[in-house]
Short mmCIF file of C-alpha atoms in Angstrom, two decimals:
data_model
loop_
_atom_site.label_atom_id
_atom_site.label_comp_id
_atom_site.label_asym_id
_atom_site.label_seq_id
_atom_site.Cartn_x
_atom_site.Cartn_y
_atom_site.Cartn_z
CA MET A 1 2.53 3.54 23.26
CA PHE A 2 -0.17 5.28 21.15
CA CYS A 3 -0.92 4.29 17.49
CA ASN A 4 -4.04 5.03 15.58
CA GLN A 5 -2.69 4.82 12.05
CA CYS A 6 -4.72 1.80 10.90
CA GLU A 7 -8.41 1.17 10.54
CA GLN A 8 -8.40 -1.62 13.06
CA THR A 9 -6.94 0.45 15.85
CA ALA A 10 -8.19 -0.64 19.35
CA LYS A 11 -11.63 0.52 20.30
CA GLY A 12 -11.67 2.82 17.20
CA THR A 13 -9.41 5.28 19.05
CA GLY A 14 -5.86 4.02 19.39
CA CYS A 15 -3.67 1.08 20.52
CA THR A 16 -2.10 1.87 23.77
CA THR A 17 -0.79 -1.45 25.20
CA ILE A 18 -0.07 -3.58 22.12
CA GLY A 19 -0.90 -2.99 18.51
CA VAL A 20 -3.86 -4.85 16.99
CA CYS A 21 -1.34 -5.65 14.23
CA GLY A 22 0.90 -7.31 16.77
CA LYS A 23 3.26 -4.35 17.11
CA GLN A 24 4.97 -4.36 20.53
CA PRO A 25 5.24 -1.13 22.52
CA GLU A 26 9.00 -1.20 22.08
CA VAL A 27 8.70 -1.28 18.30
CA SER A 28 6.02 1.36 18.34
CA ALA A 29 8.29 3.65 20.29
CA LEU A 30 11.26 2.98 17.93
CA GLN A 31 9.04 3.78 14.90
CA ASP A 32 8.06 7.11 16.52
CA LEU A 33 11.74 7.85 17.13
CA THR A 34 12.62 6.89 13.55
CA ILE A 35 10.12 9.43 12.28
CA TYR A 36 11.46 12.13 14.72
CA ALA A 37 15.00 11.43 13.47
CA LEU A 38 13.77 11.62 9.84
CA ARG A 39 12.29 15.04 10.61
CA GLY A 40 15.72 16.17 11.58
CA LEU A 41 17.28 14.79 8.48
CA SER A 42 14.59 16.51 6.31
CA LEU A 43 15.27 19.79 7.98
CA VAL A 44 18.87 19.58 7.00
CA ALA A 45 17.99 18.26 3.49
CA LEU A 46 15.81 21.27 2.92
CA ALA A 47 18.52 23.60 4.07
CA ALA A 48 20.94 21.83 1.74
CA ARG A 49 18.51 22.15 -1.16
CA GLU A 50 18.53 25.92 -0.64
CA LYS A 51 22.19 25.82 -1.29
CA GLY A 52 21.80 23.63 -4.41
CA ILE A 53 22.72 20.31 -2.71
CA ILE A 54 20.44 17.47 -3.52
CA ASP A 55 21.67 14.03 -2.44
CA ALA A 56 19.68 11.31 -4.25
CA LYS A 57 20.91 8.62 -1.88
CA ILE A 58 19.71 10.63 1.16
CA ASP A 59 16.35 11.14 -0.66
CA GLU A 60 15.89 7.49 -1.33
CA TYR A 61 17.01 6.46 2.20
CA THR A 62 14.51 8.84 3.68
CA ALA A 63 11.66 7.14 1.75
CA LYS A 64 12.88 3.66 2.80
CA ALA A 65 13.13 4.56 6.47
CA LEU A 66 9.69 6.18 6.48
CA PHE A 67 8.24 3.17 4.68
CA THR A 68 9.48 0.88 7.43
CA THR A 69 7.13 2.60 9.93
CA LEU A 70 4.04 1.72 7.76
CA THR A 71 1.69 -0.90 9.22
CA ASN A 72 2.74 -4.54 8.88
CA VAL A 73 6.19 -3.87 7.45
CA ASN A 74 8.90 -4.15 10.13
CA PHE A 75 8.43 -5.52 13.63
CA ASP A 76 12.07 -6.01 14.46
CA PRO A 77 13.43 -3.61 17.08
CA ALA A 78 17.07 -4.42 16.20
CA ARG A 79 16.45 -3.10 12.68
CA PHE A 80 15.05 0.12 14.01
CA ASP A 81 18.02 0.60 16.22
CA VAL A 82 20.05 0.59 13.08
CA TYR A 83 17.75 2.98 11.18
CA VAL A 84 17.77 5.64 13.95
CA ARG A 85 21.59 5.63 14.12
CA GLU A 86 21.95 5.71 10.36
CA ILE A 87 19.49 8.55 9.93
CA VAL A 88 21.42 10.71 12.44
CA ALA A 89 24.71 9.83 10.71
CA HIS A 90 23.29 10.84 7.37
CA ARG A 91 21.99 14.07 8.85
CA LYS A 92 25.29 15.06 10.33
CA ALA A 93 27.18 14.24 7.12
CA LEU A 94 24.78 16.32 5.01
CA ALA A 95 24.79 19.14 7.44
CA ALA A 96 28.59 19.29 7.25
CA ARG A 97 28.55 19.26 3.47
CA ALA A 98 25.91 22.09 3.41
CA GLY A 99 27.52 24.02 6.20
CA VAL A 100 24.28 24.22 8.32
CA ASP A 101 23.80 23.75 12.02
CA PHE A 102 20.74 23.32 14.16
CA SER A 103 20.97 23.77 17.93
CA GLU A 104 17.61 22.39 18.92
CA GLY A 105 14.73 20.14 17.77
CA PRO A 106 14.95 17.01 15.68
CA ALA A 107 17.88 18.26 13.66
CA ALA A 108 19.90 18.38 16.84
CA PHE A 109 18.68 15.00 18.14
CA GLU A 110 21.35 12.72 19.61
CA PRO A 111 20.37 9.02 20.01
CA ALA A 112 20.95 7.20 23.24
CA SER A 113 23.77 4.58 23.23
CA THR A 114 21.51 1.63 23.96
CA LEU A 115 18.29 0.22 22.51
CA ASP A 116 16.51 0.75 25.87
CA GLY A 117 17.73 4.34 25.84
CA LEU A 118 16.25 4.85 22.39
CA VAL A 119 12.91 3.53 23.56
CA ALA A 120 13.02 5.98 26.48
CA GLN A 121 13.66 8.87 24.12
CA ALA A 122 10.74 8.06 21.82
CA GLU A 123 8.10 10.18 23.52
CA ILE A 124 9.46 13.25 21.73
CA GLY A 125 8.30 11.77 18.49
CA SER A 126 4.82 10.64 19.55
CA VAL A 127 1.94 11.77 17.41
CA THR A 128 0.21 12.92 20.67
CA ALA A 129 3.24 15.11 21.60
CA GLY A 130 2.45 18.87 21.81
CA ALA A 131 -0.53 20.83 22.90
CA GLU A 132 -1.67 22.22 19.57
CA ASP A 133 -5.34 22.42 18.45
CA ALA A 134 -6.91 18.96 17.96
CA ASP A 135 -7.91 19.70 14.37
CA ILE A 136 -4.33 20.77 13.49
CA ARG A 137 -3.09 17.59 15.22
CA SER A 138 -5.59 15.58 13.16
CA LEU A 139 -4.23 17.15 9.87
CA LYS A 140 -0.65 16.55 10.93
CA GLN A 141 -1.51 12.88 11.31
CA ILE A 142 -3.37 12.74 8.01
CA LEU A 143 -0.21 14.29 6.41
CA LEU A 144 2.18 11.91 8.12
CA TYR A 145 0.18 8.82 7.32
CA GLY A 146 -0.26 9.95 3.71
CA MET A 147 3.45 10.46 3.46
CA LYS A 148 4.11 6.90 4.63
CA GLY A 149 2.02 5.71 1.66
CA VAL A 150 3.93 8.04 -0.66
CA ALA A 151 7.21 6.64 0.70
CA ALA A 152 6.06 3.13 -0.06
CA TYR A 153 5.32 3.91 -3.69
CA VAL A 154 8.44 6.05 -4.17
CA ASP A 155 10.64 3.24 -2.77
CA HIS A 156 9.08 0.65 -5.11
CA ALA A 157 9.57 3.03 -8.02
CA ALA A 158 13.21 3.85 -7.11
CA ILE A 159 13.96 0.11 -7.02
CA LEU A 160 13.00 0.07 -10.71
CA GLY A 161 15.01 3.23 -11.52
CA GLN A 162 12.15 5.68 -11.56
CA THR A 163 12.70 8.76 -9.36
CA ASP A 164 11.68 12.39 -9.18
CA ALA A 165 13.55 14.85 -6.98
CA ALA A 166 10.39 16.92 -6.53
CA VAL A 167 8.56 14.06 -4.77
CA PHE A 168 11.40 13.55 -2.43
CA GLY A 169 11.49 17.24 -1.86
CA PHE A 170 7.86 17.06 -0.81
CA LEU A 171 8.65 14.27 1.65
CA HIS A 172 11.37 16.44 3.25
CA LYS A 173 8.93 19.37 3.35
CA GLY A 174 6.15 17.33 4.93
CA LEU A 175 8.44 15.72 7.48
CA ALA A 176 9.93 19.12 8.46
CA ALA A 177 6.49 20.74 8.79
CA GLY A 178 5.84 21.65 12.32
CA TYR A 179 9.58 21.99 13.11
CA ASP A 180 10.57 24.36 10.30
CA GLY A 181 9.59 27.59 11.95
CA VAL A 182 6.61 28.17 9.57
CA ALA A 183 3.42 29.14 11.30
CA ARG A 184 0.55 27.26 9.61
CA ASP A 185 -3.10 27.68 10.27
CA LEU A 186 -5.82 25.08 9.58
CA GLY A 187 -5.94 26.05 5.90
CA ALA A 188 -2.25 25.68 5.40
CA TRP A 189 -2.24 22.19 6.87
CA ILE A 190 -5.09 21.24 4.61
CA GLU A 191 -3.19 22.48 1.61
CA LEU A 192 -0.12 20.45 2.75
CA ALA A 193 -2.36 17.33 2.88
CA MET A 194 -3.53 18.10 -0.66
CA GLU A 195 0.03 18.56 -1.74
CA CYS A 196 0.68 15.08 -0.40
CA GLY A 197 -2.12 13.79 -2.55
CA ARG A 198 -0.54 15.38 -5.66
CA ALA A 199 2.91 14.03 -4.70
CA ASN A 200 1.41 10.56 -4.41
CA LEU A 201 -0.15 10.82 -7.88
CA ARG A 202 3.34 11.42 -9.20
CA ALA A 203 4.72 8.62 -7.06
CA MET A 204 2.11 6.19 -8.42
CA GLU A 205 2.91 7.38 -11.96
CA LEU A 206 6.59 6.68 -11.44
CA LEU A 207 5.81 3.20 -10.04
CA ASP A 208 3.52 2.49 -13.00
CA ALA A 209 6.32 3.51 -15.33
CA GLY A 210 8.77 1.31 -13.54
CA ASN A 211 6.46 -1.71 -13.61
CA THR A 212 5.33 -1.34 -17.18
CA THR A 213 8.69 -0.39 -18.83
CA THR A 214 10.44 -3.29 -17.02
CA TYR A 215 7.80 -5.99 -17.17
CA GLY A 216 5.38 -4.90 -19.85
CA HIS A 217 1.81 -3.65 -19.67
CA PRO A 218 -0.57 -6.15 -17.92
CA VAL A 219 -2.68 -8.24 -20.24
CA PRO A 220 -5.85 -10.32 -19.34
CA THR A 221 -4.60 -13.58 -17.82
CA GLN A 222 -6.42 -16.47 -16.16
CA VAL A 223 -4.83 -17.47 -12.85
CA PRO A 224 -5.45 -20.89 -11.25
CA LEU A 225 -6.59 -20.77 -7.64
CA GLY A 226 -5.79 -24.50 -7.27
CA HIS A 227 -2.39 -26.10 -7.22
CA ARG A 228 -0.33 -28.72 -9.07
CA LYS A 229 1.96 -31.50 -7.72
CA GLY A 230 5.41 -30.28 -6.91
CA LYS A 231 7.72 -28.17 -4.68
CA CYS A 232 6.48 -24.64 -4.13
CA ILE A 233 7.21 -21.09 -2.88
CA LEU A 234 4.49 -18.63 -1.98
CA VAL A 235 5.25 -14.90 -2.52
CA SER A 236 3.35 -12.20 -0.60
CA GLY A 237 3.65 -8.42 -0.63
CA HIS A 238 3.81 -6.12 -3.64
CA ASP A 239 7.29 -6.02 -5.07
CA LEU A 240 7.63 -7.15 -8.77
CA LYS A 241 11.44 -7.11 -8.79
CA ASP A 242 11.73 -9.50 -5.90
CA LEU A 243 9.32 -11.83 -7.67
CA PHE A 244 11.20 -11.56 -10.95
CA GLU A 245 14.55 -12.35 -9.27
CA LEU A 246 12.99 -15.35 -7.44
CA LEU A 247 11.57 -16.63 -10.75
CA LYS A 248 15.02 -16.44 -12.34
CA GLN A 249 16.71 -18.14 -9.41
CA THR A 250 14.19 -21.04 -9.32
CA GLU A 251 14.28 -21.82 -13.17
CA GLY A 252 14.87 -25.51 -13.71
CA LYS A 253 14.71 -26.47 -9.95
CA GLY A 254 11.27 -28.04 -10.07
CA ILE A 255 9.74 -25.45 -7.86
CA ASP A 256 6.43 -23.71 -8.71
CA ILE A 257 5.87 -20.14 -7.67
CA TYR A 258 2.52 -19.06 -6.24
CA THR A 259 1.32 -15.59 -5.37
CA HIS A 260 -0.51 -14.42 -2.25
CA GLY A 261 -2.43 -11.26 -1.52
CA GLU A 262 -1.61 -8.28 -3.69
CA MET A 263 0.88 -10.24 -5.76
CA LEU A 264 -2.05 -11.73 -7.65
CA PRO A 265 -2.03 -9.10 -10.38
CA THR A 266 1.61 -9.91 -11.23
CA HIS A 267 0.49 -12.85 -13.20
CA ALA A 268 -0.61 -10.38 -15.89
CA TYR A 269 2.80 -8.89 -16.61
CA PRO A 270 4.28 -10.30 -19.83
CA GLU A 271 7.91 -10.51 -18.61
CA LEU A 272 6.73 -12.50 -15.53
CA LYS A 273 4.32 -14.71 -17.51
CA LYS A 274 7.26 -16.03 -19.46
CA PHE A 275 8.30 -18.29 -16.64
CA PRO A 276 6.52 -21.66 -16.93
CA HIS A 277 6.87 -22.39 -13.22
CA PHE A 278 5.01 -19.12 -12.36
CA TYR A 279 1.82 -21.08 -11.69
CA GLY A 280 -1.08 -19.82 -9.65
CA HIS A 281 -2.50 -18.01 -6.61
CA PHE A 282 -2.89 -19.29 -3.11
CA GLY A 283 -5.04 -17.85 -0.39
CA THR A 284 -6.77 -14.40 -0.15
CA ALA A 285 -5.94 -11.21 1.76
CA TRP A 286 -3.19 -10.61 4.23
CA GLN A 287 -5.36 -10.90 7.32
CA ASN A 288 -6.18 -14.54 6.58
CA GLN A 289 -2.61 -15.81 6.55
CA HIS A 290 -2.90 -17.48 10.03
CA LYS A 291 -5.74 -19.63 8.63
CA GLU A 292 -4.30 -20.19 5.19
CA PHE A 293 -0.44 -20.53 5.60
CA PRO A 294 -0.50 -23.71 7.68
CA ALA A 295 -1.89 -25.48 4.66
CA PHE A 296 0.84 -24.30 2.34
CA PRO A 297 3.47 -27.07 1.98
CA GLY A 298 6.35 -24.89 0.84
CA ALA A 299 8.42 -21.88 1.72
CA ILE A 300 6.88 -18.37 2.10
CA LEU A 301 8.47 -15.09 1.09
CA PHE A 302 7.33 -11.66 2.27
CA THR A 303 8.46 -8.88 -0.03
CA THR A 304 6.79 -5.78 1.44
CA ASN A 305 4.20 -4.94 4.05
CA CYS A 306 1.40 -7.45 4.97
CA ILE A 307 3.30 -9.78 7.43
CA GLN A 308 1.59 -10.93 10.59
CA LYS A 309 3.26 -12.73 13.51
CA PRO A 310 4.00 -16.16 11.97
CA GLN A 311 2.46 -19.06 13.81
CA ALA A 312 4.60 -21.85 15.21
CA SER A 313 3.15 -24.33 12.66
CA TYR A 314 4.75 -22.54 9.73
CA ALA A 315 7.25 -19.93 11.16
CA ALA A 316 10.26 -21.94 10.11
CA ASN A 317 9.11 -21.69 6.49
CA VAL A 318 8.75 -17.91 6.43
CA PHE A 319 11.39 -15.55 5.04
CA THR A 320 11.57 -11.82 4.66
CA THR A 321 13.31 -9.43 2.24
CA GLY A 322 13.59 -5.74 1.54
CA LEU A 323 12.19 -3.67 4.31
CA VAL A 324 10.13 -6.44 5.90
CA GLY A 325 11.26 -7.57 9.39
CA TRP A 326 10.19 -10.00 12.08
CA PRO A 327 12.35 -10.98 14.95
CA GLY A 328 13.94 -14.39 14.44
CA LEU A 329 13.06 -14.87 10.71
CA VAL A 330 15.74 -15.39 8.10
CA HIS A 331 16.11 -12.17 6.08
CA CYS A 332 17.33 -12.39 2.47
CA GLU A 333 19.59 -9.58 1.39
CA ASN A 334 20.47 -8.36 -2.17
CA HIS A 335 17.87 -10.54 -3.91
CA ASP A 336 19.67 -13.75 -2.86
CA PHE A 337 16.81 -16.16 -2.26
CA THR A 338 19.00 -19.23 -1.68
CA PRO A 339 17.57 -19.87 1.84
CA VAL A 340 14.08 -19.76 0.50
CA ILE A 341 14.81 -22.05 -2.34
CA ASN A 342 16.54 -24.54 -0.10
CA LYS A 343 13.69 -24.60 2.33
CA ALA A 344 11.22 -25.19 -0.50
CA LEU A 345 13.29 -28.20 -1.64
CA GLU A 346 13.22 -29.61 1.87
CA LEU A 347 9.51 -29.34 2.29
CA PRO A 348 7.09 -31.79 0.68
CA GLY A 349 5.31 -29.44 -1.63
CA PHE A 350 1.93 -30.33 -3.07
CA THR A 351 1.39 -34.05 -3.53
CA ASP A 352 -1.52 -33.89 -6.00
CA ASP A 353 -3.10 -31.76 -8.79
CA VAL A 354 -6.11 -29.62 -7.76
CA PRO A 355 -6.97 -27.34 -10.65
CA GLY A 356 -9.71 -25.37 -8.83
CA LYS A 357 -11.32 -22.21 -10.11
CA THR A 358 -9.57 -19.50 -12.07
CA VAL A 359 -9.78 -15.69 -11.90
CA THR A 360 -8.79 -13.24 -14.60
CA VAL A 361 -6.45 -10.35 -13.92
CA GLY A 362 -4.77 -7.79 -16.08
CA PHE A 363 -7.37 -5.08 -16.69
CA GLY A 364 -4.96 -2.11 -16.40
CA ARG A 365 -5.46 1.08 -18.39
CA ASN A 366 -3.94 -0.20 -21.59
CA THR A 367 -6.23 -3.20 -21.68
CA VAL A 368 -9.37 -1.22 -20.75
CA MET A 369 -8.61 1.60 -23.12
CA SER A 370 -8.00 -0.86 -25.98
CA VAL A 371 -11.70 -1.57 -25.83
CA ALA A 372 -12.71 1.94 -25.01
CA PRO A 373 -14.83 2.39 -28.20
CA ALA A 374 -16.92 -0.63 -27.24
CA VAL A 375 -17.23 0.64 -23.68
CA ILE A 376 -18.33 4.11 -24.90
CA ASP A 377 -20.86 2.56 -27.32
CA ALA A 378 -22.15 0.39 -24.53
CA VAL A 379 -22.71 3.44 -22.29
CA LYS A 380 -24.42 5.38 -25.05
CA SER A 381 -26.68 2.50 -25.89
CA GLY A 382 -27.61 1.99 -22.19
CA ALA A 383 -26.05 -1.52 -22.09
CA ILE A 384 -23.75 -0.14 -19.39
CA ARG A 385 -25.60 2.11 -16.93
CA HIS A 386 -22.98 2.69 -14.32
CA PHE A 387 -19.37 1.99 -13.26
CA PHE A 388 -18.32 1.16 -9.74
CA LEU A 389 -14.79 1.27 -8.39
CA VAL A 390 -14.93 -1.04 -5.37
CA GLY A 391 -11.44 -1.54 -3.89
CA GLY A 392 -8.92 -0.64 -1.28
CA CYS A 393 -7.34 -2.45 1.65
CA ASP A 394 -8.94 -5.48 3.31
CA GLY A 395 -8.91 -6.28 7.01
CA ALA A 396 -10.36 -8.52 9.67
CA LYS A 397 -12.59 -6.00 11.45
CA PRO A 398 -16.29 -6.71 11.31
CA GLY A 399 -18.28 -4.78 8.66
CA ARG A 400 -16.22 -5.64 5.60
CA ASN A 401 -18.85 -8.16 4.27
CA TYR A 402 -20.54 -5.00 2.98
CA TYR A 403 -18.16 -4.94 0.00
CA THR A 404 -19.02 -8.56 -0.92
CA GLU A 405 -22.74 -7.86 -0.65
CA PHE A 406 -22.43 -4.62 -2.55
CA VAL A 407 -20.69 -6.23 -5.54
CA GLU A 408 -23.04 -9.22 -5.55
CA LYS A 409 -26.02 -6.83 -5.63
CA THR A 410 -24.76 -4.52 -8.48
CA PRO A 411 -27.24 -4.72 -11.38
CA ALA A 412 -26.38 -6.68 -14.55
CA ASP A 413 -26.04 -3.47 -16.55
CA THR A 414 -23.19 -2.13 -14.37
CA VAL A 415 -19.41 -2.69 -14.40
CA VAL A 416 -17.22 -3.15 -11.26
CA LEU A 417 -13.57 -2.15 -11.39
CA THR A 418 -11.51 -3.29 -8.45
CA LEU A 419 -8.00 -3.10 -7.13
CA ALA A 420 -5.89 -3.72 -4.02
CA CYS A 421 -6.55 -6.52 -1.54
CA GLY A 422 -10.11 -5.44 -0.87
CA LYS A 423 -11.03 -7.42 -3.94
CA PHE A 424 -10.55 -10.67 -2.15
CA ARG A 425 -14.01 -10.25 -0.69
CA PHE A 426 -15.43 -10.94 -4.23
CA PHE A 427 -12.53 -11.58 -6.58
CA ASP A 428 -13.81 -15.05 -7.55
CA LYS A 429 -17.37 -14.14 -8.24
CA ASP A 430 -18.73 -14.66 -11.73
CA LEU A 431 -20.59 -11.46 -12.62
CA GLY A 432 -20.88 -12.31 -16.28
CA THR A 433 -20.17 -9.97 -19.19
CA ILE A 434 -21.75 -6.99 -21.11
CA GLY A 435 -21.17 -7.24 -24.79
CA GLY A 436 -18.09 -9.41 -24.24
CA ILE A 437 -16.71 -7.00 -21.57
CA PRO A 438 -16.39 -8.64 -18.14
CA ARG A 439 -18.47 -6.99 -15.45
CA LEU A 440 -15.64 -7.53 -12.95
CA LEU A 441 -12.38 -5.93 -13.99
CA ASP A 442 -9.31 -6.39 -11.80
CA VAL A 443 -7.18 -3.22 -12.34
CA GLY A 444 -4.31 -4.45 -10.18
CA GLN A 445 -2.58 -3.53 -6.92
CA CYS A 446 -3.38 -0.60 -4.66
CA ASN A 447 -0.84 1.60 -6.53
CA ASP A 448 -2.73 0.76 -9.78
CA ALA A 449 -5.22 3.43 -8.58
CA TYR A 450 -3.17 5.41 -11.04
CA SER A 451 -4.50 3.18 -13.78
CA ALA A 452 -8.02 3.65 -12.60
CA ILE A 453 -7.58 7.40 -12.60
CA LYS A 454 -6.19 7.36 -16.12
CA ILE A 455 -9.25 5.22 -17.22
CA ALA A 456 -11.70 7.64 -15.63
CA SER A 457 -9.92 10.61 -17.17
CA ALA A 458 -9.95 9.02 -20.57
CA LEU A 459 -13.68 8.22 -20.32
CA ALA A 460 -14.44 11.74 -19.16
CA GLU A 461 -12.56 13.13 -22.19
CA ALA A 462 -14.48 10.81 -24.50
CA PHE A 463 -17.81 12.05 -23.10
CA ASN A 464 -16.55 15.65 -22.93
CA CYS A 465 -17.35 15.89 -19.22
CA GLY A 466 -15.59 16.02 -15.86
CA VAL A 467 -14.72 12.90 -13.98
CA ASN A 468 -17.38 13.72 -11.35
CA ASP A 469 -19.99 13.86 -14.17
CA LEU A 470 -19.35 10.30 -15.25
CA PRO A 471 -21.63 7.48 -14.32
CA LEU A 472 -18.92 6.30 -11.90
CA SER A 473 -19.02 5.77 -8.08
CA LEU A 474 -16.08 5.08 -5.79
CA VAL A 475 -16.79 2.69 -2.86
CA LEU A 476 -13.52 2.30 -0.93
CA SER A 477 -12.28 0.31 1.98
CA TRP A 478 -9.19 1.38 3.92
CA TYR A 479 -6.87 -0.25 6.38
CA GLU A 480 -3.43 1.33 6.27
CA GLN A 481 -1.49 4.36 5.17
CA LYS A 482 -1.20 3.70 1.44
CA ALA A 483 -4.99 3.95 1.36
CA VAL A 484 -4.69 7.32 3.07
CA ALA A 485 -2.21 8.50 0.44
CA ILE A 486 -4.59 7.31 -2.38
CA LEU A 487 -7.54 9.04 -0.75
CA LEU A 488 -5.57 12.29 -0.60
CA THR A 489 -4.77 11.90 -4.26
CA LEU A 490 -8.37 11.47 -5.20
CA LEU A 491 -9.31 14.51 -3.12
CA ALA A 492 -6.41 16.56 -4.60
CA ILE A 493 -7.59 15.97 -8.12
CA GLY A 494 -11.14 16.99 -7.21
CA ILE A 495 -12.94 13.56 -7.01
CA LYS A 496 -16.13 13.85 -4.95
CA ASP A 497 -18.83 11.64 -3.56
CA ILE A 498 -16.53 8.91 -2.30
CA ARG A 499 -18.03 6.33 0.02
CA LEU A 500 -15.51 5.16 2.60
CA GLY A 501 -15.56 2.36 5.11
CA PRO A 502 -15.87 0.17 7.02
CA SER A 503 -15.23 2.92 9.59
CA LEU A 504 -13.88 6.44 9.43
CA PRO A 505 -10.28 7.04 10.59
CA ALA A 506 -9.76 7.58 14.26
CA PHE A 507 -7.35 10.42 13.53
CA VAL A 508 -9.98 12.54 11.80
CA THR A 509 -11.72 15.03 14.09
CA PRO A 510 -15.32 16.13 13.69
CA ASN A 511 -14.31 19.48 12.24
CA VAL A 512 -11.87 17.95 9.73
CA LEU A 513 -14.60 15.35 8.72
CA LYS A 514 -16.97 18.38 8.26
CA PHE A 515 -14.47 20.01 5.94
CA LEU A 516 -14.19 16.80 3.88
CA VAL A 517 -17.96 16.35 3.74
CA ASP A 518 -18.56 20.07 2.86
CA ASN A 519 -15.93 20.25 0.16
CA PHE A 520 -15.80 16.64 -1.23
CA ASN A 521 -19.04 15.08 -0.09
CA ILE A 522 -17.17 12.12 1.47
CA LYS A 523 -19.66 9.90 3.21
CA PRO A 524 -19.39 6.65 5.29
CA ILE A 525 -20.81 3.50 3.81
CA SER A 526 -24.25 2.46 5.15
CA THR A 527 -25.68 -0.74 3.73
CA ALA A 528 -25.32 -2.19 0.33
CA ASP A 529 -28.99 -1.81 -0.51
CA GLU A 530 -29.25 1.81 0.80
CA ASP A 531 -26.01 2.86 -1.03
CA LEU A 532 -26.95 1.24 -4.32
CA LYS A 533 -30.33 2.93 -4.14
CA ALA A 534 -28.79 6.34 -3.38
CA ILE A 535 -26.34 5.90 -6.31
CA LEU A 536 -28.62 4.40 -8.95
CA GLY A 537 -31.97 5.81 -7.83
#
């Protein structure tokens, strides 16, 4: 086993015995083999495209299968056994349709007949396989991990009917790279990574369109952090459609729905807000579920990545859906959440009313730009001196208190935009307002980086300058591969001076880091005081 795709990888170099995330060596091997099989499918898909054959179902399946290998999505070896065999079956069927044949490499891969056999085959797909230059291997990993993030957003968007053949085409191109017979030097691999960033921008645009056309544009909404008496279900992950279907199926059943983690921003969508039993938010970020879930007296549903090994005290109450998998848990197919609902009705639920604090969400691009004139006037008058985008993935590794301290120490004449689960370090802080504009603006989920980019672009246009010339600083935390995809997007559109932490990726070599520093002035976080002084003077 070797896995270094997340920020918390063992010793800052790579997990080699068991994943810090809880991933077993068997699952790690099967994920590697899944990617290797996908590379073969993509080689055939590219050859088919040259003949004018584009199979939308194959494209969407590729994204789904790649998404399953992202951190904290699927830990079930039996599910990967199915994926590997399905991928090969799709490859063979598409190859026959296109009249193409490969005699070696991943497009000729034949899976072993048993699960143990598949595990034994997995070494051919390891990220450490091959003897290429270390810097090229580093860029191959950056590309692969970025594509996993793209696949997540593409899958979410496709569920809502938003697709783009060009983005799927890039996924095939990226997966095939290194096996397609094209000789690439360092510069070519860098360009492929930048292409990944551009593809991710389009993927986030598609997902944004899917979310907003289906559920409306987010509006500022106060969300209770307490609870009220009654039966309850907690929804974690990212998927709006799963939440919507659950809300419909629980109407009139006396069950309140609470969000967890990155589902918090869903309270701001008009079509979801219509349900009176969509009540509040419970808990904080994904890594705290072992401490928080034992106190939740209802059923728990995981819709996308973020799952950890359920503890015995609440494991019987946990359900999965979509691509999420954990051995032994009940998996809900086709948006049928009957088992979740039945479990919620069995469990005691909350026995009292505890209103608690509230937080405000819903500051997507439509909301922020609706007050753009006031924001622009505040900047021109000096009432707003600087904007910070402080967000990204949260995690348990020491050093992340930096983000709490940074936000707490931002001056009263600055505004903090935030998104993704990194905000749970400070999401309930009262930073006050500037001319009626909240100083802390929750832009949404990680994919709502698209909204943040649109906000920055609109401000740059209003001030007749480039985004890098705005009084705007990005201070980002990363944990998994969607963060890699978003970082590549920011670099691809030319954003510079990003501060990244709490530690730099293990898969970035010194030479690749030098390229990023020299060309984009990426820098690691230091201390909140030092970084604020460097930014504000």
